Amino acid sequence: MVHYVELPGDRRYPVVIESLAALPAWLERVGLRHGRLLLVTDENIARLHLEPLRAALEAAGWTPRVLVLPPGEPTKALPYLERIYDEALRWGIDRRTPVLAFGGGVIGDLAGFAAATLLRGLPLVQVPTTLIAQVDSAIGGKTGINHARGKNLIGAFHQPVLVFADPSLLQTLPVREWTSGLAEVVKHALIGDPALFALLEERWADVMQRDAALLPELISQAVAVKIRVVMQDEREAGLRAILNFGHTFGHAIERVAGYGHFTHGEAVALGMLAALWLSHRRHPDLPVDRIRTLLQRLPVPGSPDTLDFEALREAMQVDKKALAGRLRFVLLRRVGEAYVADDVTEAELRDAWQFVLESHRATVTS
């Protein structure tokens, strides 16, 4: 399966859903010449999948320089960005040297930002290995690192020349990482595809079991939502903001709990519950029970009860999605249609957070 992202200025790149063995042929197809290639990955992916990829690249005439970094959100920070800079410059890259990000969202964002800034821009190839990266973060050109003040506050838009997603790589994901990625699939269904929402409702057991026959179609449908939004709003000037459904609360939850306490997907799942309450308050016809039931199927270990609401509210104020001090929330008019609201009151925020806590308790006790 192949989708294409088409952008202004005759820019175009493929999103390929295929076996990793086909990657070298696709590198050539997008115009990358054989030669040096900077491959950035993490220790977990290196242990599981690096050698077959390295062998395939070398057999196709590439000379990969591999940089293996620690896994996890703390790696998405300035010290590790500097490690990539040091390795690349020591090796003697030039502006034709591709950067291949082989990993999940952390590696994709970090290596992508390195590609955006080294020599004022290197070709970027995204080879995402997690569900959340395959359907969301690897597509659309958003790259960056975290700062002590919040997530993704330092970054750049830098579109890849190729996104290559192999569904079989997802079979080795830990269960928690798999369900974290499903939160983004659910998000895409809610903001842009009622048919995907119905598929998730009807085939949830198969989805949780990572049915090999279902995965390519699941990924393809979720990818199509992301691509459709990116093509209409590359730089997040308007429509693309709907991809942040659940993220205003979600990023605040991650920050207040401490990065790594909840996965990104778990935090977004909680954030989507808050956004659901705010949406239903404005649109009473929204099928809140169906949506809540689907969101409650996403397991969130731990207890959000311990998070202080005032700390969450303060964290939301410094979120990059805030505009002139006003919080912006992505809300639903109906399944498949989302919009941005900036009229949410503090009282509504408190009530939405109570809805999150009640929904989570109901999941834990059921």
XYZ file of C-alpha atoms in Angstrom:
366
model
C 0.000 0.000 0.000
C 1.260 3.463 -0.895
C -0.173 6.869 -0.004
C 1.269 10.172 -1.207
C 1.607 13.420 0.702
C 1.260 16.265 -1.814
C 2.264 19.733 -0.647
C 2.507 23.236 -2.167
C 5.437 23.883 -4.472
C 5.172 20.522 -6.230
C 6.535 18.726 -3.176
C 5.465 15.118 -2.864
C 6.576 12.078 -0.893
C 5.312 8.527 -0.446
C 4.115 6.809 2.705
C 4.764 3.136 2.027
C 3.177 0.293 4.020
C 5.275 -2.701 3.046
C 7.906 -5.199 4.202
C 11.240 -3.675 5.251
C 12.993 -5.695 2.540
C 11.593 -3.256 -0.027
C 13.143 -0.176 1.619
C 16.365 0.005 -0.483
C 14.345 0.012 -3.694
C 12.188 2.841 -2.364
C 15.247 4.866 -1.380
C 16.335 4.729 -4.994
C 12.825 5.471 -6.210
C 12.692 8.766 -4.289
C 16.001 9.842 -5.795
C 18.507 9.085 -3.046
C 21.917 8.065 -4.384
C 23.830 5.148 -2.937
C 26.532 6.262 -0.550
C 26.706 7.437 3.027
C 23.647 7.272 5.228
C 23.323 8.299 8.877
C 21.068 5.791 10.641
C 19.761 6.828 14.067
C 18.016 4.257 16.254
C 17.648 3.221 19.881
C 18.993 0.283 21.853
C 15.749 -1.705 21.786
C 15.218 -1.412 18.040
C 18.902 -2.087 17.378
C 18.687 -5.332 19.315
C 15.542 -6.508 17.527
C 15.750 -5.196 13.976
C 18.987 -3.393 13.110
C 21.090 -6.140 11.547
C 18.622 -7.174 8.798
C 18.172 -3.514 7.858
C 21.904 -2.810 7.870
C 22.535 -5.880 5.703
C 19.836 -4.856 3.221
C 21.244 -1.331 2.962
C 24.810 -2.536 2.484
C 23.709 -5.053 -0.146
C 22.094 -2.181 -2.043
C 25.303 -0.143 -2.005
C 24.771 2.070 1.034
C 27.380 2.780 3.714
C 25.346 3.263 6.887
C 26.825 5.004 9.913
C 24.759 3.803 12.878
C 24.176 5.832 16.025
C 22.403 3.897 18.791
C 20.820 5.991 21.553
C 19.040 5.083 24.803
C 15.299 4.430 24.443
C 12.646 6.621 25.988
C 11.398 10.195 26.205
C 14.469 11.553 28.079
C 16.481 10.985 24.881
C 14.427 13.641 23.094
C 16.630 16.374 24.521
C 19.489 18.696 23.632
C 22.384 16.459 24.836
C 21.340 13.665 22.459
C 20.754 16.098 19.617
C 24.346 17.250 20.115
C 25.506 13.622 19.957
C 23.917 13.294 16.532
C 25.524 16.561 15.422
C 28.934 15.430 16.677
C 28.713 12.018 15.012
C 27.488 13.432 11.707
C 30.075 16.204 11.498
C 32.917 13.946 12.601
C 31.945 11.493 9.874
C 32.031 14.215 7.228
C 28.468 14.349 5.937
C 27.391 16.594 3.095
C 23.998 17.953 2.069
C 23.185 14.796 0.108
C 23.668 12.494 3.121
C 20.281 11.113 4.187
C 19.327 10.772 7.841
C 17.317 7.597 8.431
C 15.263 7.627 11.633
C 14.666 3.996 12.614
C 12.505 3.935 15.705
C 9.445 5.344 17.394
C 8.324 8.902 17.901
C 11.286 9.907 20.044
C 13.857 8.842 17.461
C 11.775 10.237 14.609
C 11.417 13.649 16.230
C 15.032 13.825 17.398
C 16.695 12.565 14.218
C 14.245 14.598 12.167
C 15.252 17.795 13.961
C 18.906 16.914 13.430
C 18.188 16.480 9.710
C 16.336 19.802 9.642
C 19.232 21.723 11.162
C 22.435 19.999 10.027
C 23.941 21.905 7.090
C 20.600 23.776 6.884
C 18.756 20.616 5.939
C 19.480 16.994 5.023
C 17.175 14.459 3.327
C 15.099 12.680 5.983
C 13.801 9.112 5.765
C 11.362 8.033 8.450
C 11.195 4.290 9.168
C 8.802 4.189 12.135
C 8.758 1.086 14.316
C 5.858 1.887 16.652
C 2.173 2.207 15.867
C 2.035 5.782 17.131
C 4.862 6.731 14.767
C 3.566 4.782 11.764
C 0.130 6.400 11.822
C 1.002 9.825 13.181
C 4.331 11.299 14.214
C 6.449 10.125 11.249
C 4.114 11.842 8.766
C 3.866 15.572 8.272
C 7.309 16.976 8.987
C 7.027 17.983 12.638
C 10.376 17.454 14.355
C 11.826 18.625 17.629
C 12.968 18.070 21.178
C 11.556 18.705 24.627
C 12.485 21.482 27.047
C 12.141 21.661 30.811
C 9.193 24.006 30.242
C 7.266 21.548 28.097
C 7.145 19.034 25.267
C 8.165 19.855 21.700
C 8.911 23.508 22.440
C 12.076 23.444 20.290
C 11.591 22.181 16.762
C 11.078 22.735 13.055
C 8.948 21.574 10.161
C 11.076 19.343 7.932
C 9.240 17.034 5.558
C 10.737 13.593 4.917
C 11.469 12.351 1.427
C 10.043 8.946 2.361
C 8.039 7.354 5.164
C 8.321 3.572 5.213
C 6.099 1.598 7.621
C 6.494 -2.168 7.977
C 3.498 -3.539 9.941
C 5.429 -6.670 10.957
C 7.729 -4.529 13.124
C 4.752 -3.882 15.395
C 4.588 -7.529 16.465
C 7.615 -7.027 18.741
C 6.187 -3.982 20.519
C 5.535 -4.364 24.252
C 1.803 -4.438 24.981
C 1.908 -1.023 26.635
C 3.514 0.556 23.568
C 0.963 -1.102 21.314
C -2.014 0.214 23.270
C -0.354 3.624 23.475
C -0.292 3.730 19.685
C -3.912 2.660 19.499
C -4.824 5.910 21.243
C -3.634 7.795 18.153
C -5.574 5.441 15.866
C -8.714 6.116 17.918
C -7.949 9.843 17.712
C -7.743 9.698 13.922
C -11.051 7.841 13.785
C -12.767 10.416 16.000
C -11.514 13.483 14.132
C -11.677 12.198 10.590
C -13.081 8.759 9.776
C -16.395 7.314 11.024
C -15.652 4.078 9.132
C -12.417 3.614 11.086
C -14.343 4.295 14.306
C -16.813 1.540 13.361
C -13.982 -0.853 12.509
C -12.392 -0.272 15.919
C -15.709 -0.856 17.671
C -16.429 -4.061 15.762
C -12.967 -5.634 15.626
C -11.344 -4.478 18.846
C -10.365 -8.019 19.864
C -8.548 -8.543 16.546
C -6.887 -5.146 16.884
C -5.615 -5.959 20.368
C -4.262 -9.301 19.102
C -2.439 -7.477 16.266
C -4.106 -9.596 13.611
C -1.547 -9.657 10.783
C -4.229 -9.573 8.091
C -5.905 -6.536 9.662
C -2.838 -4.429 10.477
C -2.049 -3.054 6.990
C -5.636 -1.874 6.525
C -5.805 -0.402 10.032
C -2.571 1.508 9.472
C -3.641 2.595 5.990
C -6.955 4.055 7.189
C -5.307 5.926 10.060
C -2.510 7.188 7.787
C -5.082 8.479 5.299
C -6.611 10.741 7.965
C -3.223 12.200 8.899
C -2.240 12.767 5.268
C -5.537 14.437 4.403
C -5.089 16.955 7.217
C -1.393 17.607 6.515
C -2.046 18.238 2.821
C -4.612 20.917 3.685
C -2.566 22.567 6.440
C 1.144 21.758 6.379
C 2.244 24.290 9.013
C -0.564 23.928 11.554
C -2.053 27.314 10.662
C -5.607 26.041 11.027
C -7.041 22.629 10.201
C -3.956 20.661 11.259
C -4.620 21.683 14.841
C -7.394 19.057 14.937
C -4.627 16.444 15.151
C -4.132 17.737 18.695
C -7.433 16.238 19.870
C -6.768 15.121 23.443
C -3.340 16.733 23.496
C -3.969 19.928 25.479
C -4.781 17.929 28.599
C -2.545 15.078 27.418
C 0.689 17.068 27.284
C -0.114 18.639 30.652
C -0.660 15.183 32.155
C 2.699 13.997 30.827
C 4.509 17.009 32.220
C 2.876 17.054 35.665
C 3.177 13.292 36.152
C 6.789 13.366 34.940
C 7.738 12.282 31.436
C 7.639 8.506 31.274
C 5.103 7.963 34.061
C 2.339 7.757 31.476
C 3.140 6.962 27.861
C 2.179 9.631 25.340
C -0.763 7.533 24.174
C -2.002 6.947 27.721
C -1.899 10.669 28.445
C -3.707 11.412 25.175
C -6.345 8.776 25.995
C -7.069 10.621 29.241
C -6.972 13.927 27.384
C -9.505 12.650 24.844
C -11.897 11.841 27.688
C -11.617 15.454 28.842
C -12.155 16.705 25.289
C -15.139 14.361 24.947
C -16.807 15.928 27.995
C -16.185 19.438 26.644
C -17.504 18.380 23.225
C -20.659 16.796 24.611
C -21.403 19.923 26.647
C -21.542 21.899 23.395
C -22.999 19.158 21.193
C -25.487 17.030 23.168
C -26.194 14.763 20.167
C -22.631 13.438 20.207
C -22.683 9.658 20.962
C -20.787 10.166 24.194
C -21.401 6.668 25.576
C -20.049 4.919 22.462
C -16.982 7.138 22.359
C -16.371 6.824 26.086
C -16.650 3.026 25.868
C -14.048 2.895 23.101
C -11.703 5.212 25.002
C -12.110 3.126 28.148
C -10.844 0.104 26.216
C -7.455 1.821 26.091
C -5.727 0.657 29.281
C -4.142 3.409 31.371
C -2.172 1.953 34.294
C -1.596 4.002 37.390
C -3.852 6.609 38.909
C -4.459 10.071 37.455
C -6.183 10.891 40.776
C -2.780 11.833 42.177
C -2.337 14.677 39.674
C -3.079 18.167 40.966
C -5.593 20.052 38.829
C -3.919 23.421 39.422
C -0.608 22.014 38.222
C -2.335 20.668 35.111
C -3.948 24.035 34.403
C -0.609 25.812 34.761
C 1.067 23.301 32.440
C -1.637 23.888 29.834
C -0.951 27.629 29.914
C 2.630 27.137 28.675
C 1.615 24.600 26.034
C 2.543 25.785 22.544
C -1.095 25.299 21.498
C -2.127 28.220 23.748
C -2.621 31.432 21.771
C -2.276 34.844 23.455
C -2.757 33.138 26.788
C -6.020 31.465 25.726
C -6.191 27.695 25.894
C -7.256 25.985 22.692
C -9.029 22.641 22.704
C -9.876 20.399 19.791
C -13.496 19.318 20.177
C -15.883 17.072 18.242
C -19.104 18.119 16.534
C -19.689 14.509 15.581
C -17.589 11.415 14.969
C -15.372 12.344 12.035
C -15.626 16.135 12.413
C -13.458 18.208 14.753
C -12.782 21.900 15.303
C -10.770 24.198 17.588
C -12.411 26.060 20.487
C -10.858 28.754 22.659
C -13.847 29.530 24.896
C -13.398 26.799 27.518
C -13.839 28.138 31.047
C -11.886 27.093 34.115
C -15.063 25.635 35.609
C -15.475 23.476 32.508
C -11.864 22.348 32.793
C -12.477 21.212 36.357
C -15.639 19.343 35.396
C -13.894 17.748 32.412
C -11.088 16.538 34.680
C -13.645 15.034 37.070
C -15.166 13.193 34.091
C -11.709 11.806 33.280
C -11.205 10.585 36.842
C -14.677 9.024 37.040
C -14.219 7.298 33.675
C -10.822 5.940 34.694
C -12.147 4.646 38.031
C -15.017 2.924 36.226
C -12.521 1.201 33.931
C -10.341 0.035 36.816
C -13.267 -1.350 38.831
C -15.109 -2.986 35.918
